[in-house]
Coordinates of C-alpha atoms and ligand atoms in Angstrom, one line a residue:
Chain O
M581 CA 9.3 22.5 -21.1
N582 CA 9.5 18.8 -21.2
A583 CA 10.7 18.3 -17.6
T584 CA 7.8 20.4 -16.4
Q585 CA 5.2 18.2 -18.3
Q586 CA 6.8 14.9 -16.8
A587 CA 6.7 16.4 -13.3
N588 CA 3.1 16.7 -13.6
N589 CA 2.4 13.1 -13.4
L590 CA 4.7 11.1 -10.9
V591 CA 4.9 7.5 -10.6
V592 CA 5.4 6.6 -7.0
N593 CA 5.4 3.8 -4.5
H594 CA 6.5 1.4 -7.3
L595 CA 6.9 -2.3 -6.3
P596 CA 10.2 -3.6 -6.6
G597 CA 10.4 -5.9 -9.5
Q598 CA 8.6 -5.3 -12.7
T599 CA 7.0 -8.6 -13.3
W600 CA 3.8 -8.0 -11.1
N601 CA 0.6 -7.8 -13.1
W602 CA -1.9 -6.6 -10.5
L603 CA -4.1 -4.1 -12.1
K604 CA -3.2 -0.6 -11.1
M605 CA -1.5 -1.9 -7.9
N606 CA 2.1 -1.9 -9.0
D607 CA 2.4 1.8 -8.3
A608 CA 0.4 4.8 -7.9
R609 CA 0.1 7.9 -10.2
V610 CA 0.0 11.4 -8.6
A611 CA -0.6 14.5 -10.4
V612 CA 1.5 17.5 -8.9
D613 CA 2.1 21.0 -9.6
A614 CA 5.4 21.4 -11.6
S615 CA 6.8 23.6 -8.9
A616 CA 6.4 23.8 -5.1
A617 CA 7.0 26.5 -2.5
P618 CA 9.6 25.6 0.2
L619 CA 7.8 24.4 3.3
E620 CA 9.6 25.7 6.5
A621 CA 9.3 23.8 9.7
Q622 CA 9.2 25.1 13.3
I623 CA 12.3 23.2 14.6
T624 CA 13.6 22.2 18.1
V625 CA 17.2 21.3 17.9
P626 CA 18.4 19.2 20.8
E627 CA 21.6 20.2 22.4
G628 CA 24.8 19.0 20.8
L629 CA 23.2 18.2 17.3
R630 CA 25.0 20.0 14.5
E631 CA 23.5 21.2 11.3
G632 CA 25.3 19.8 8.2
G633 CA 26.4 16.6 6.9
A634 CA 26.7 15.5 3.3
L635 CA 24.7 12.7 2.0
V636 CA 25.2 10.8 -1.3
P637 CA 21.9 10.1 -2.9
I638 CA 19.6 7.7 -1.1
G639 CA 16.7 6.0 -2.6
G640 CA 13.3 6.1 -0.9
G641 CA 10.1 4.3 -1.1
M642 CA 8.3 6.8 -3.2
G643 CA 10.9 6.2 -5.9
P644 CA 13.1 8.4 -8.3
D645 CA 10.3 10.3 -10.1
Y646 CA 9.5 11.8 -6.7
D647 CA 12.9 12.3 -5.8
R648 CA 13.5 14.3 -8.8
W649 CA 10.5 16.4 -8.4
I650 CA 10.8 17.2 -4.8
Q651 CA 14.6 18.1 -5.0
Q652 CA 13.9 21.2 -7.1
D653 CA 12.0 23.2 -4.6
A654 CA 12.0 21.8 -1.2
A655 CA 13.3 23.6 1.9
V656 CA 16.2 21.6 3.0
K657 CA 17.4 20.9 6.6
A658 CA 20.3 18.7 7.2
Y659 CA 21.8 17.5 10.7
E660 CA 24.7 15.3 11.6
T661 CA 25.6 13.6 14.9
A662 CA 29.0 13.2 16.1
E663 CA 30.6 9.8 16.3
G664 CA 29.3 7.9 19.4
Q665 CA 27.1 10.9 20.3
K666 CA 23.8 9.8 22.0
V667 CA 21.6 12.8 21.5
A668 CA 19.3 12.7 24.6
E669 CA 16.5 14.9 23.5
P670 CA 14.6 14.4 20.2
L671 CA 15.0 16.6 17.0
K672 CA 11.6 18.0 16.4
L673 CA 10.3 19.4 13.2
T674 CA 6.7 20.6 13.2
Y675 CA 5.0 21.7 9.9
A676 CA 1.8 23.7 10.2
L677 CA 0.2 23.1 6.9
A678 CA -1.8 26.0 5.5
G679 CA -2.9 24.4 2.1
G680 CA -3.3 26.4 -1.0
K681 CA 0.1 26.2 -3.0
T682 CA 2.0 23.0 -3.0
A683 CA 4.7 23.0 -0.4
A684 CA 7.7 20.9 0.0
A685 CA 10.3 20.0 2.6
A686 CA 13.3 17.8 2.9
C687 CA 15.4 16.7 5.9
R688 CA 18.7 14.8 5.7
I689 CA 20.1 13.0 8.7
D690 CA 23.8 11.9 8.8
A691 CA 24.1 9.5 11.8
K692 CA 27.7 8.9 12.6
A693 CA 29.0 5.6 13.9
G694 CA 27.6 4.5 17.3
S695 CA 25.4 7.6 17.6
E696 CA 21.8 7.7 18.7
L697 CA 19.1 10.1 17.5
T698 CA 15.2 10.5 17.7
V699 CA 13.7 12.5 14.9
I700 CA 9.9 13.6 15.3
M701 CA 8.2 15.1 12.5
D702 CA 4.6 16.4 13.0
F703 CA 2.5 17.0 9.9
A704 CA 0.0 19.2 11.5
G705 CA -2.6 21.4 9.8
Q706 CA -3.6 24.9 10.6
P707 CA -7.1 25.4 11.8
E708 CA -8.4 27.1 8.8
A709 CA -6.3 25.4 6.3
Q710 CA -7.2 25.5 2.6
P711 CA -7.1 22.1 0.7
G712 CA -3.5 21.5 -0.6
T713 CA -0.6 19.3 -1.1
A714 CA 2.4 19.0 1.1
A715 CA 5.4 16.9 0.1
F716 CA 8.2 15.5 2.2
S717 CA 11.5 13.7 1.9
T718 CA 13.5 12.4 4.7
K719 CA 16.8 10.6 3.9
L720 CA 19.1 9.1 6.3
H721 CA 22.6 7.5 6.5
L722 CA 23.1 5.4 9.6
A723 CA 26.9 4.6 9.9
A724 CA 28.0 1.5 11.8
G725 CA 26.3 0.9 15.0
A726 CA 24.1 4.0 14.7
A727 CA 20.4 3.9 16.0
V728 CA 17.9 6.4 14.7
T729 CA 14.1 6.4 15.5
L730 CA 12.0 8.4 13.1
V731 CA 8.4 9.3 14.2
Q732 CA 6.1 10.9 11.6
I733 CA 2.6 12.0 12.7
H734 CA 0.2 12.8 9.8
R735 CA -2.5 15.0 11.4
S736 CA -2.8 17.8 8.8
G737 CA -6.6 17.6 8.7
A738 CA -9.2 16.3 6.2
G739 CA -8.4 18.5 3.3
Q740 CA -4.7 17.8 2.7
R741 CA -2.9 15.6 0.4
I742 CA 0.5 14.5 1.9
L743 CA 3.3 12.8 0.0
N744 CA 5.8 11.3 2.4
D745 CA 9.0 9.7 1.3
V746 CA 11.6 8.0 3.6
G747 CA 14.8 6.4 2.5
A748 CA 17.7 5.1 4.7
V749 CA 21.0 3.3 4.1
L750 CA 22.2 1.2 7.1
E751 CA 25.7 0.2 7.7
E752 CA 26.7 -2.7 10.0
N753 CA 24.7 -3.1 13.2
A754 CA 22.8 0.2 12.4
K755 CA 19.3 0.2 13.7
F756 CA 16.5 2.1 12.1
N757 CA 13.1 2.5 13.6
V758 CA 10.2 4.2 11.9
I759 CA 6.8 5.0 13.5
H760 CA 4.1 6.1 11.2
L761 CA 0.8 7.5 12.5
V762 CA -1.7 8.4 9.8
M763 CA -4.8 9.8 11.5
D764 CA -6.3 12.0 8.6
G765 CA -5.7 13.6 5.2
A766 CA -7.7 13.4 2.1
S767 CA -5.0 11.2 0.5
T768 CA -1.8 10.2 1.8
Y769 CA 1.1 8.6 0.0
V770 CA 3.8 7.1 2.1
G771 CA 6.9 5.4 0.8
C772 CA 9.6 4.2 3.1
Q773 CA 12.7 2.1 2.0
A774 CA 15.5 0.9 4.2
D775 CA 18.6 -0.5 2.6
L776 CA 20.2 -2.9 5.1
K777 CA 23.5 -2.8 3.4
G778 CA 25.7 -3.6 6.5
D779 CA 25.8 -7.0 8.1
Q780 CA 23.4 -7.2 11.3
S781 CA 21.8 -4.1 10.5
S782 CA 17.8 -3.9 11.3
F783 CA 14.9 -2.0 10.2
N784 CA 11.7 -1.8 12.3
A785 CA 8.5 -0.1 11.0
D786 CA 5.3 0.2 13.1
V787 CA 2.5 1.9 11.1
A788 CA -0.9 2.7 12.4
Y789 CA -3.7 4.4 10.5
L790 CA -7.3 5.3 10.3
V791 CA -8.8 6.0 7.0
Q792 CA -12.4 7.2 6.7
N793 CA -14.8 9.2 4.4
E794 CA -13.5 9.0 0.9
D795 CA -9.9 9.2 1.9
L796 CA -7.0 7.3 0.4
L797 CA -3.9 5.8 2.0
D798 CA -1.4 4.4 -0.3
T799 CA 1.7 3.0 1.1
N800 CA 5.0 1.3 0.0
Y801 CA 7.4 -0.1 2.7
V802 CA 10.5 -1.9 1.4
A803 CA 13.3 -3.7 3.2
L804 CA 16.3 -4.4 1.0
H805 CA 18.4 -7.1 2.7
H806 CA 21.8 -6.9 1.3
G807 CA 24.1 -7.4 4.3
K808 CA 24.1 -10.9 6.2
K809 CA 22.0 -11.5 9.2
T810 CA 20.1 -8.5 8.6
E811 CA 16.5 -8.1 10.1
S812 CA 13.3 -6.4 9.1
R813 CA 10.0 -6.1 10.8
I814 CA 7.1 -4.3 9.2
I815 CA 4.0 -4.1 11.5
S816 CA 0.8 -2.4 10.3
A817 CA -2.4 -1.9 12.1
G818 CA -5.4 0.1 11.0
V819 CA -9.0 0.9 10.6
L820 CA -11.1 1.7 7.4
R821 CA -14.4 3.0 7.4
D822 CA -17.0 4.8 5.1
R823 CA -15.6 4.6 1.5
A824 CA -11.9 4.7 2.5
E825 CA -9.4 3.0 0.3
K826 CA -6.1 1.7 1.5
L827 CA -3.3 0.1 -0.5
F828 CA -0.6 -1.5 1.5
R829 CA 2.6 -2.5 -0.3
G830 CA 5.1 -4.4 2.0
T831 CA 8.2 -5.8 0.4
I832 CA 11.0 -7.8 1.9
D833 CA 13.7 -8.1 -0.7
F834 CA 16.4 -10.7 0.1
K835 CA 19.3 -9.9 -2.1
K836 CA 22.2 -12.3 -3.0
G837 CA 24.6 -12.5 -0.2
A838 CA 22.0 -11.6 2.6
A839 CA 22.5 -15.1 4.2
G840 CA 21.0 -15.6 7.7
S841 CA 18.6 -12.6 7.3
V842 CA 15.0 -12.6 8.6
G843 CA 12.1 -10.4 7.4
N844 CA 8.7 -10.4 9.0
E845 CA 5.6 -8.4 7.9
K846 CA 2.2 -8.4 9.6
E847 CA -0.9 -6.5 8.8
D848 CA -3.9 -6.2 11.0
V849 CA -6.7 -4.3 9.5
M850 CA -10.3 -3.8 10.6
L851 CA -13.1 -3.0 8.1
M852 CA -15.8 -1.3 9.5
D853 CA -18.1 -0.8 6.4
D854 CA -18.7 -3.0 3.5
T855 CA -17.9 0.1 1.3
V856 CA -14.2 0.3 2.1
V857 CA -11.5 -0.7 -0.4
N858 CA -8.7 -2.7 1.2
K859 CA -5.8 -3.9 -1.0
T860 CA -2.8 -5.5 0.4
I861 CA 0.3 -6.7 -1.7
P862 CA 2.9 -8.5 0.5
L863 CA 5.8 -9.3 -1.5
I864 CA 8.8 -11.6 -0.3
L865 CA 11.6 -11.7 -3.0
C866 CA 14.4 -14.1 -2.4
A867 CA 17.7 -14.2 -4.4
E868 CA 19.5 -16.0 -1.4
E869 CA 18.7 -19.4 0.0
D870 CA 19.4 -19.1 3.5
V871 CA 16.9 -16.6 4.6
E872 CA 13.5 -16.5 6.4
G873 CA 10.6 -14.3 5.3
N874 CA 7.1 -14.4 6.9
H875 CA 3.9 -12.5 6.1
G876 CA 0.8 -12.5 8.3
A877 CA -2.4 -10.7 7.8
T878 CA -5.6 -10.4 10.0
I879 CA -8.5 -8.7 8.1
G880 CA -11.3 -8.4 10.5
K881 CA -14.8 -7.0 10.9
L882 CA -16.5 -6.1 14.1
D883 CA -18.2 -9.3 14.9
D884 CA -21.9 -9.2 16.0
A885 CA -21.4 -11.0 19.4
L886 CA -18.7 -8.4 20.4
L887 CA -20.7 -5.5 19.2
F888 CA -23.8 -6.8 21.4
Y889 CA -21.4 -7.2 24.3
M890 CA -20.3 -3.6 24.0
E891 CA -23.6 -2.2 23.2
S892 CA -25.0 -3.9 26.3
R893 CA -23.0 -1.6 28.4
G894 CA -24.7 1.5 27.0
I895 CA -22.3 2.3 24.1
D896 CA -24.0 2.9 20.7
V897 CA -22.6 1.4 17.7
D898 CA -21.0 4.7 16.4
D899 CA -19.1 5.1 19.6
I900 CA -18.0 1.5 19.6
Y901 CA -16.6 2.0 16.2
E902 CA -14.9 5.2 17.3
M903 CA -13.4 3.6 20.4
I904 CA -11.9 0.8 18.3
A905 CA -10.5 3.2 15.6
K906 CA -9.1 5.3 18.4
S907 CA -7.6 2.1 20.2
K908 CA -5.5 1.4 17.1
L909 CA -4.0 4.9 17.0
E910 CA -3.5 4.9 20.6
A911 CA -1.4 1.7 20.6
A912 CA 0.9 3.0 18.0
S913 CA 1.0 6.5 19.9
R914 CA 2.4 4.7 22.9
L915 CA 5.5 3.9 20.9
I916 CA 6.4 7.6 20.6
P917 CA 9.6 8.0 22.6
D918 CA 8.9 11.7 23.6
Q919 CA 6.6 12.2 26.5
A920 CA 5.3 15.6 25.5
V921 CA 4.7 14.7 21.9
R922 CA 3.0 11.4 23.0
E923 CA 0.6 13.3 25.4
D924 CA -0.1 15.7 22.7
V925 CA -0.8 13.1 20.1
Q926 CA -2.9 11.3 22.5
D927 CA -5.0 14.3 23.2
Y928 CA -5.3 14.8 19.5
I929 CA -6.7 11.1 19.2
E930 CA -9.0 11.7 22.1
A931 CA -10.4 14.8 20.7
H932 CA -10.5 13.7 17.2
Q933 CA -14.2 13.0 16.3
V934 CA -14.3 10.1 14.1
Q935 CA -16.8 11.5 11.5
K936 CA -20.1 9.9 11.6
Q937 CA -21.9 9.7 8.3
Chain S
M593 CA -49.6 -1.0 44.3
S594 CA -47.4 0.7 41.7
D595 CA -46.1 -1.3 38.6
P596 CA -43.1 -3.4 39.2
L597 CA -39.8 -2.4 37.7
L598 CA -39.7 -5.2 35.4
K599 CA -43.0 -6.6 33.9
V600 CA -42.6 -9.4 31.4
R601 CA -45.9 -10.8 29.8
Q602 CA -46.4 -13.8 27.7
L603 CA -42.8 -13.4 26.3
T604 CA -42.0 -15.5 23.4
V605 CA -38.6 -15.7 21.9
N606 CA -37.2 -17.4 18.7
V607 CA -33.7 -18.2 18.0
E608 CA -33.0 -19.0 14.4
D609 CA -36.6 -19.6 13.6
K610 CA -37.0 -22.0 16.6
E611 CA -39.1 -21.0 19.6
I612 CA -37.0 -21.2 22.8
L613 CA -39.0 -19.3 25.2
H614 CA -42.9 -19.9 25.4
Q615 CA -45.2 -17.2 27.0
V616 CA -43.0 -16.3 29.9
D617 CA -44.4 -14.0 32.8
L618 CA -42.0 -12.5 35.3
D619 CA -42.4 -9.4 37.7
I620 CA -39.5 -7.9 39.5
A621 CA -40.0 -5.0 41.9
K622 CA -37.3 -2.5 42.6
G623 CA -34.7 -3.7 45.1
E624 CA -35.8 -7.2 44.8
T625 CA -33.6 -10.3 44.4
H626 CA -34.9 -13.0 42.1
V627 CA -33.3 -16.4 41.4
L628 CA -33.8 -18.1 38.1
M629 CA -33.1 -21.9 37.9
G630 CA -33.4 -24.4 35.3
P631 CA -31.7 -27.3 33.7
N632 CA -29.0 -26.8 31.0
G633 CA -30.6 -25.6 27.8
A634 CA -33.8 -24.7 29.5
G635 CA -33.5 -21.0 28.1
K636 CA -32.1 -19.1 31.0
S637 CA -29.4 -17.2 28.9
T638 CA -32.1 -16.8 26.2
L639 CA -34.2 -14.8 28.5
G640 CA -31.2 -12.6 29.7
Y641 CA -30.4 -11.9 25.9
A642 CA -33.8 -11.4 25.0
L643 CA -34.4 -8.9 27.8
M644 CA -31.0 -6.9 27.0
G645 CA -31.9 -6.8 23.3
N646 CA -29.5 -9.1 21.5
P647 CA -30.8 -9.0 17.9
R648 CA -30.2 -12.7 17.4
Y649 CA -33.0 -13.4 19.8
E650 CA -36.3 -12.5 18.2
V651 CA -39.3 -11.6 20.2
T652 CA -42.1 -13.0 18.5
G653 CA -44.8 -12.3 21.1
G654 CA -45.6 -10.6 24.5
S655 CA -44.4 -7.5 26.1
V656 CA -41.8 -6.2 28.4
A657 CA -42.1 -3.0 30.5
F658 CA -39.2 -1.6 32.3
D659 CA -39.3 1.3 34.6
G660 CA -42.6 2.2 32.9
A661 CA -41.2 2.1 29.2
D662 CA -41.7 -0.3 26.6
L663 CA -38.4 -2.1 26.5
L664 CA -38.8 -4.0 23.3
D665 CA -38.8 -0.8 21.4
E666 CA -35.3 0.1 22.5
S667 CA -31.8 -1.1 21.1
A668 CA -29.5 -2.8 23.5
D669 CA -27.4 0.4 24.3
Q670 CA -30.7 2.2 25.0
R671 CA -31.7 -0.4 27.5
A672 CA -28.4 -0.2 29.2
R673 CA -28.6 3.5 29.5
S674 CA -32.2 3.2 31.0
G675 CA -30.8 0.9 33.7
L676 CA -30.5 -2.5 32.7
F677 CA -27.4 -4.7 33.0
L678 CA -26.6 -8.1 31.9
S679 CA -23.6 -9.8 33.3
F680 CA -22.6 -12.3 30.5
Q681 CA -22.2 -16.2 31.0
N682 CA -19.2 -15.8 28.8
P683 CA -17.9 -12.4 28.6
L684 CA -16.1 -11.3 25.3
E685 CA -12.6 -10.3 24.8
V686 CA -12.0 -6.7 23.4
P687 CA -8.5 -6.3 22.2
G688 CA -7.3 -2.8 22.2
I689 CA -9.8 -1.2 24.7
T690 CA -8.7 -1.2 28.3
L691 CA -11.0 -2.3 31.1
G692 CA -10.7 1.2 32.4
N693 CA -11.4 3.2 29.3
F694 CA -14.3 0.8 28.4
I695 CA -15.9 1.4 31.7
R696 CA -15.4 5.3 31.5
N697 CA -17.0 5.3 28.1
A698 CA -19.9 3.2 29.4
V699 CA -20.3 5.4 32.6
E700 CA -20.3 8.6 30.5
Q701 CA -23.1 7.1 28.3
R702 CA -25.1 6.1 31.1
T703 CA -24.9 9.5 33.0
G704 CA -24.6 11.6 30.1
E705 CA -21.6 13.5 31.6
R706 CA -18.0 13.5 31.2
V707 CA -16.3 11.7 34.2
R708 CA -13.8 13.6 36.3
L709 CA -10.8 11.4 35.6
W710 CA -9.5 11.6 39.3
N711 CA -12.8 10.7 41.0
F712 CA -13.5 8.0 38.4
R713 CA -10.0 6.5 39.1
K714 CA -10.5 6.6 42.9
Q715 CA -13.9 4.9 42.6
L716 CA -12.5 2.2 40.3
E717 CA -9.8 1.5 42.9
K718 CA -12.4 1.2 45.6
E719 CA -14.6 -1.2 43.9
C720 CA -11.5 -3.3 42.8
E721 CA -10.7 -3.6 46.5
I722 CA -14.2 -4.8 47.1
L723 CA -13.9 -7.5 44.6
D724 CA -10.3 -8.3 45.6
M725 CA -9.1 -7.4 42.1
D726 CA -5.6 -5.9 41.4
P727 CA -6.2 -2.3 40.2
S728 CA -3.7 -3.0 37.4
Y729 CA -6.4 -4.9 35.6
V730 CA -8.0 -1.7 34.7
D731 CA -5.2 -0.9 32.2
R732 CA -5.4 -4.3 30.7
D733 CA -7.3 -4.9 27.5
L734 CA -10.9 -5.9 28.4
N735 CA -11.1 -9.5 29.2
V736 CA -8.0 -10.2 27.0
G737 CA -6.0 -13.1 28.6
F738 CA -8.2 -12.8 31.8
S739 CA -9.0 -16.0 33.6
G740 CA -12.5 -17.3 33.7
G741 CA -12.8 -16.0 37.2
E742 CA -11.1 -12.6 36.4
K743 CA -13.6 -12.1 33.6
K744 CA -16.6 -12.6 35.8
K745 CA -15.1 -10.2 38.3
A746 CA -14.6 -7.7 35.6
E747 CA -18.4 -8.0 34.9
I748 CA -19.1 -7.3 38.5
L749 CA -16.8 -4.3 38.4
Q750 CA -18.9 -3.0 35.6
L751 CA -22.1 -3.6 37.5
L752 CA -20.6 -1.5 40.5
M753 CA -19.5 1.4 38.4
L754 CA -22.6 1.4 36.1
K755 CA -25.2 1.3 38.9
P756 CA -28.2 -0.1 37.1
K757 CA -31.6 -0.5 38.4
L758 CA -31.8 -4.1 37.4
A759 CA -28.9 -6.5 36.9
I760 CA -29.3 -9.9 35.4
L761 CA -26.3 -12.1 36.4
D762 CA -26.0 -15.2 34.1
E763 CA -24.1 -17.7 35.9
T764 CA -21.8 -15.1 37.3
D765 CA -20.6 -17.8 40.0
S766 CA -19.6 -20.4 37.5
G767 CA -15.9 -20.8 37.2
L768 CA -15.2 -19.0 40.4
D769 CA -13.3 -20.6 43.2
V770 CA -15.0 -20.5 46.9
D771 CA -13.3 -17.5 47.9
A772 CA -14.0 -15.7 44.8
V773 CA -17.7 -16.7 44.8
R774 CA -17.9 -15.2 48.4
T775 CA -16.1 -11.9 47.3
V776 CA -18.4 -11.6 44.3
S777 CA -21.4 -12.2 46.5
K778 CA -20.4 -9.3 48.7
G779 CA -19.8 -7.2 45.6
V780 CA -23.3 -7.9 44.4
E781 CA -24.7 -7.2 48.0
E782 CA -22.9 -3.8 47.8
Y783 CA -24.7 -3.0 44.6
Q784 CA -28.0 -4.0 46.1
K785 CA -27.5 -1.8 49.2
Q786 CA -26.1 1.2 47.5
Q787 CA -28.7 1.5 44.6
D788 CA -31.7 -0.4 46.0
G789 CA -30.8 -2.3 42.9
A790 CA -33.0 -5.3 41.8
L791 CA -31.5 -8.6 40.6
L792 CA -32.3 -11.5 38.6
I793 CA -29.7 -14.2 39.3
I794 CA -29.4 -17.1 37.0
T795 CA -27.5 -19.9 38.8
H796 CA -27.1 -23.4 39.7
N797 CA -25.6 -22.9 43.1
T798 CA -26.2 -21.2 46.4
G799 CA -22.8 -19.7 46.8
I800 CA -23.4 -16.4 45.2
L801 CA -26.6 -15.9 47.2
S802 CA -24.8 -16.2 50.5
S803 CA -24.6 -12.4 51.2
L804 CA -28.1 -11.8 49.6
K805 CA -31.6 -12.0 50.8
V806 CA -33.5 -13.8 48.2
D807 CA -37.1 -12.7 47.6
Y808 CA -38.3 -15.2 45.0
T809 CA -37.1 -18.3 43.0
H810 CA -38.4 -19.1 39.6
V811 CA -38.0 -22.4 37.7
L812 CA -37.7 -22.5 34.0
V813 CA -37.9 -25.8 32.1
S814 CA -38.1 -26.2 28.3
G815 CA -38.6 -22.4 28.0
Q816 CA -41.5 -22.1 30.4
I817 CA -41.7 -21.0 33.9
V818 CA -43.1 -23.9 35.7
G819 CA -42.7 -23.2 39.3
G820 CA -41.8 -20.7 41.7
G821 CA -41.2 -20.3 45.7
D822 CA -39.1 -18.6 48.2
A823 CA -35.4 -18.9 48.9
S824 CA -35.7 -22.4 50.2
L825 CA -36.5 -23.7 46.6
V826 CA -32.8 -23.3 45.7
D827 CA -31.8 -25.9 48.2
E828 CA -34.8 -28.2 47.4
I829 CA -33.8 -28.3 43.9
N830 CA -30.2 -28.9 44.4
R831 CA -31.4 -31.7 46.6
D832 CA -34.1 -33.2 44.4
G833 CA -33.3 -32.1 41.0
Y834 CA -35.7 -30.9 38.2
E835 CA -37.7 -34.2 37.7
K836 CA -41.0 -32.8 39.4
Y837 CA -40.6 -29.6 37.1
E838 CA -39.9 -31.5 34.0
A839 CA -43.0 -33.4 34.3
R840 CA -45.0 -30.1 34.7
A841 CA -43.3 -28.8 31.6
K842 CA -44.3 -32.0 29.6
A843 CA -47.9 -31.7 30.8
A844 CA -48.0 -28.1 29.8
E845 CA -47.0 -28.7 26.1
Ligands
ATP1231 N1 -27.5 -18.4 19.4 C1 -28.0 -19.6 19.4 N2 -28.2 -20.3 18.3 C2 -29.0 -21.6 18.3 N3 -29.4 -22.1 19.3 C3 -29.5 -21.3 20.5 C4 -28.7 -20.1 20.6 N4 -28.9 -19.7 21.8 C5 -29.6 -20.6 22.5 N5 -29.9 -21.6 21.7 C6 -30.6 -22.9 22.1 O1 -31.6 -22.5 23.0 C7 -31.8 -23.2 23.9 C8 -31.7 -22.5 25.3 O2 -30.4 -22.2 25.5 P1 -29.8 -21.2 26.6 O3 -28.3 -20.9 26.5 O4 -30.7 -20.1 26.9 O5 -29.9 -22.3 27.9 P2 -29.5 -22.1 29.5 O6 -30.8 -22.3 30.3 O7 -28.8 -20.8 29.6 O8 -28.5 -23.2 29.7 P3 -27.2 -23.3 30.6 O9 -27.6 -23.7 31.9 O10 -26.4 -24.5 30.0 O11 -26.5 -22.1 30.5 C9 -30.7 -24.4 23.9 O12 -31.3 -25.6 23.3 C10 -29.7 -23.7 23.0 O13 -28.9 -24.7 22.1
MG1232 MG1 -27.0 -20.2 30.1

């Protein structure tokens, strides 16, 4: 069957615009099984949050190829808030990945006007997990004035491949916050797109990662500014070591009519070994004159003087690297709004031995 | 008599292929307080760095024994774990790692045991009080945005927590106001009393010595030790300058 064959090789994380010629950086190709098993979560539904809600199709950062593929088999959960409802406790979805057969899960959030919700997804691994692939799709609609924070924690263990797609459409004055913590995973693909459709809507992404060994992190963050006076902010901080590879795509796309909009992206990456591969593609597209887009990057190595200062207090080089790597994750973990999850993640970071080679 | 804690013999040190220290001899016994003076550029910090094991400072001759072991064989972190401490003339900023976490890690390395958080926290607070430091500094990133004086106090806080056998203080008093100098001097005295700790204090002033009993003063000029004496030498140099010693250094060349 033709569809099956196509599904075996997906084009994901494609940069907006076709004209870019960077070799093999415009998009990523991932080979996947033609079908997947539905992946069920352990779910804590906060009081007052209803299941249901209907969403029109919403694009994500991973792209249409991925959407088509994951929609066939994913276990779907859908929730909706009521108008003006401030949901006090977070909606928690915990996935205990066992590996083996490819598994897929989708989540849809319909946030009604003026409502507030926090969603925490924990992509955790089972202790004796087989290598495997887990695929996720999270699509959100934020009606006027709605505010949603989405926290996704990648800690499935060293053997997993994770495909993670997020897409949101924001109406007037809506606010969408994303916190991504990538702590491990053999290869991780994250696509995250926010369509700032309504005037004065805003999108904020905080990304922190540690990529080590031969692991790969391939990301695609996209802010589509359609409405007037919309704002986006994409902040990424991470550490690469050993032979890790990271590709960060960050696009701020000002569409015609997005007058008065502002977009900022900032990357701060620490390279711990000469053998890492670090690629960054910041892209600011302007079809509108009255906009402001900024990009900043700090790419650092641990400097010798700093290293000696820390060593002189009795900490050996490996531990210094580990402390610095953990510090980046810890800084991002402090943004997790739920105390229990935050502490759990901090314990995980604390216990997480950065592998020494 | 038993061997001194630190025994430096004919130590010669290069920085970027230039010889900065020439055949330096120095003995410090357990619990003693030594002062090292010398004009700017004499090589005082170089001696501190070389003893601590900064790889940019290349030892081309001589030997250093510390607590019976050959110090020059060890890396900087090993030297620290065996009880040597250097308070930096210019402490570095470490973004992302809080002062408290940094000290906790260092203490665990030094003692080889996991610290009990509650006790650790209590002890930190106690030492902060001695140094007249707001305990909230412990939760700030190490030295990031600290004033010059606060950085120096943070160094002494680490000294008090790490309890080394020998501490080299490289101009810890520079950049401190009068009250802070007195406070830091008390902190150093505390270290000395509790640990019977030895000190090598690099300074241009007497303030930091106010709470301490100085056993010996050394004068370093142009990379050579050209004189020594008791505590009174500090005042004498501050009155008369280094002229006499510079002549000696010239003659030795
Ligand atoms: N990393 C370095 N690179 C180049 N030269 C250096 C370096 N470190 C020290 N030197 C040189 O070695 C000499 C001794 O410097 P050192 O810092 O040890 O002096 P000092 O006695 O501590 O002076 P001060 O009282 O000003 O602190 C100086 O001439 C200095 O320029
Ligand atoms: Mg100096």
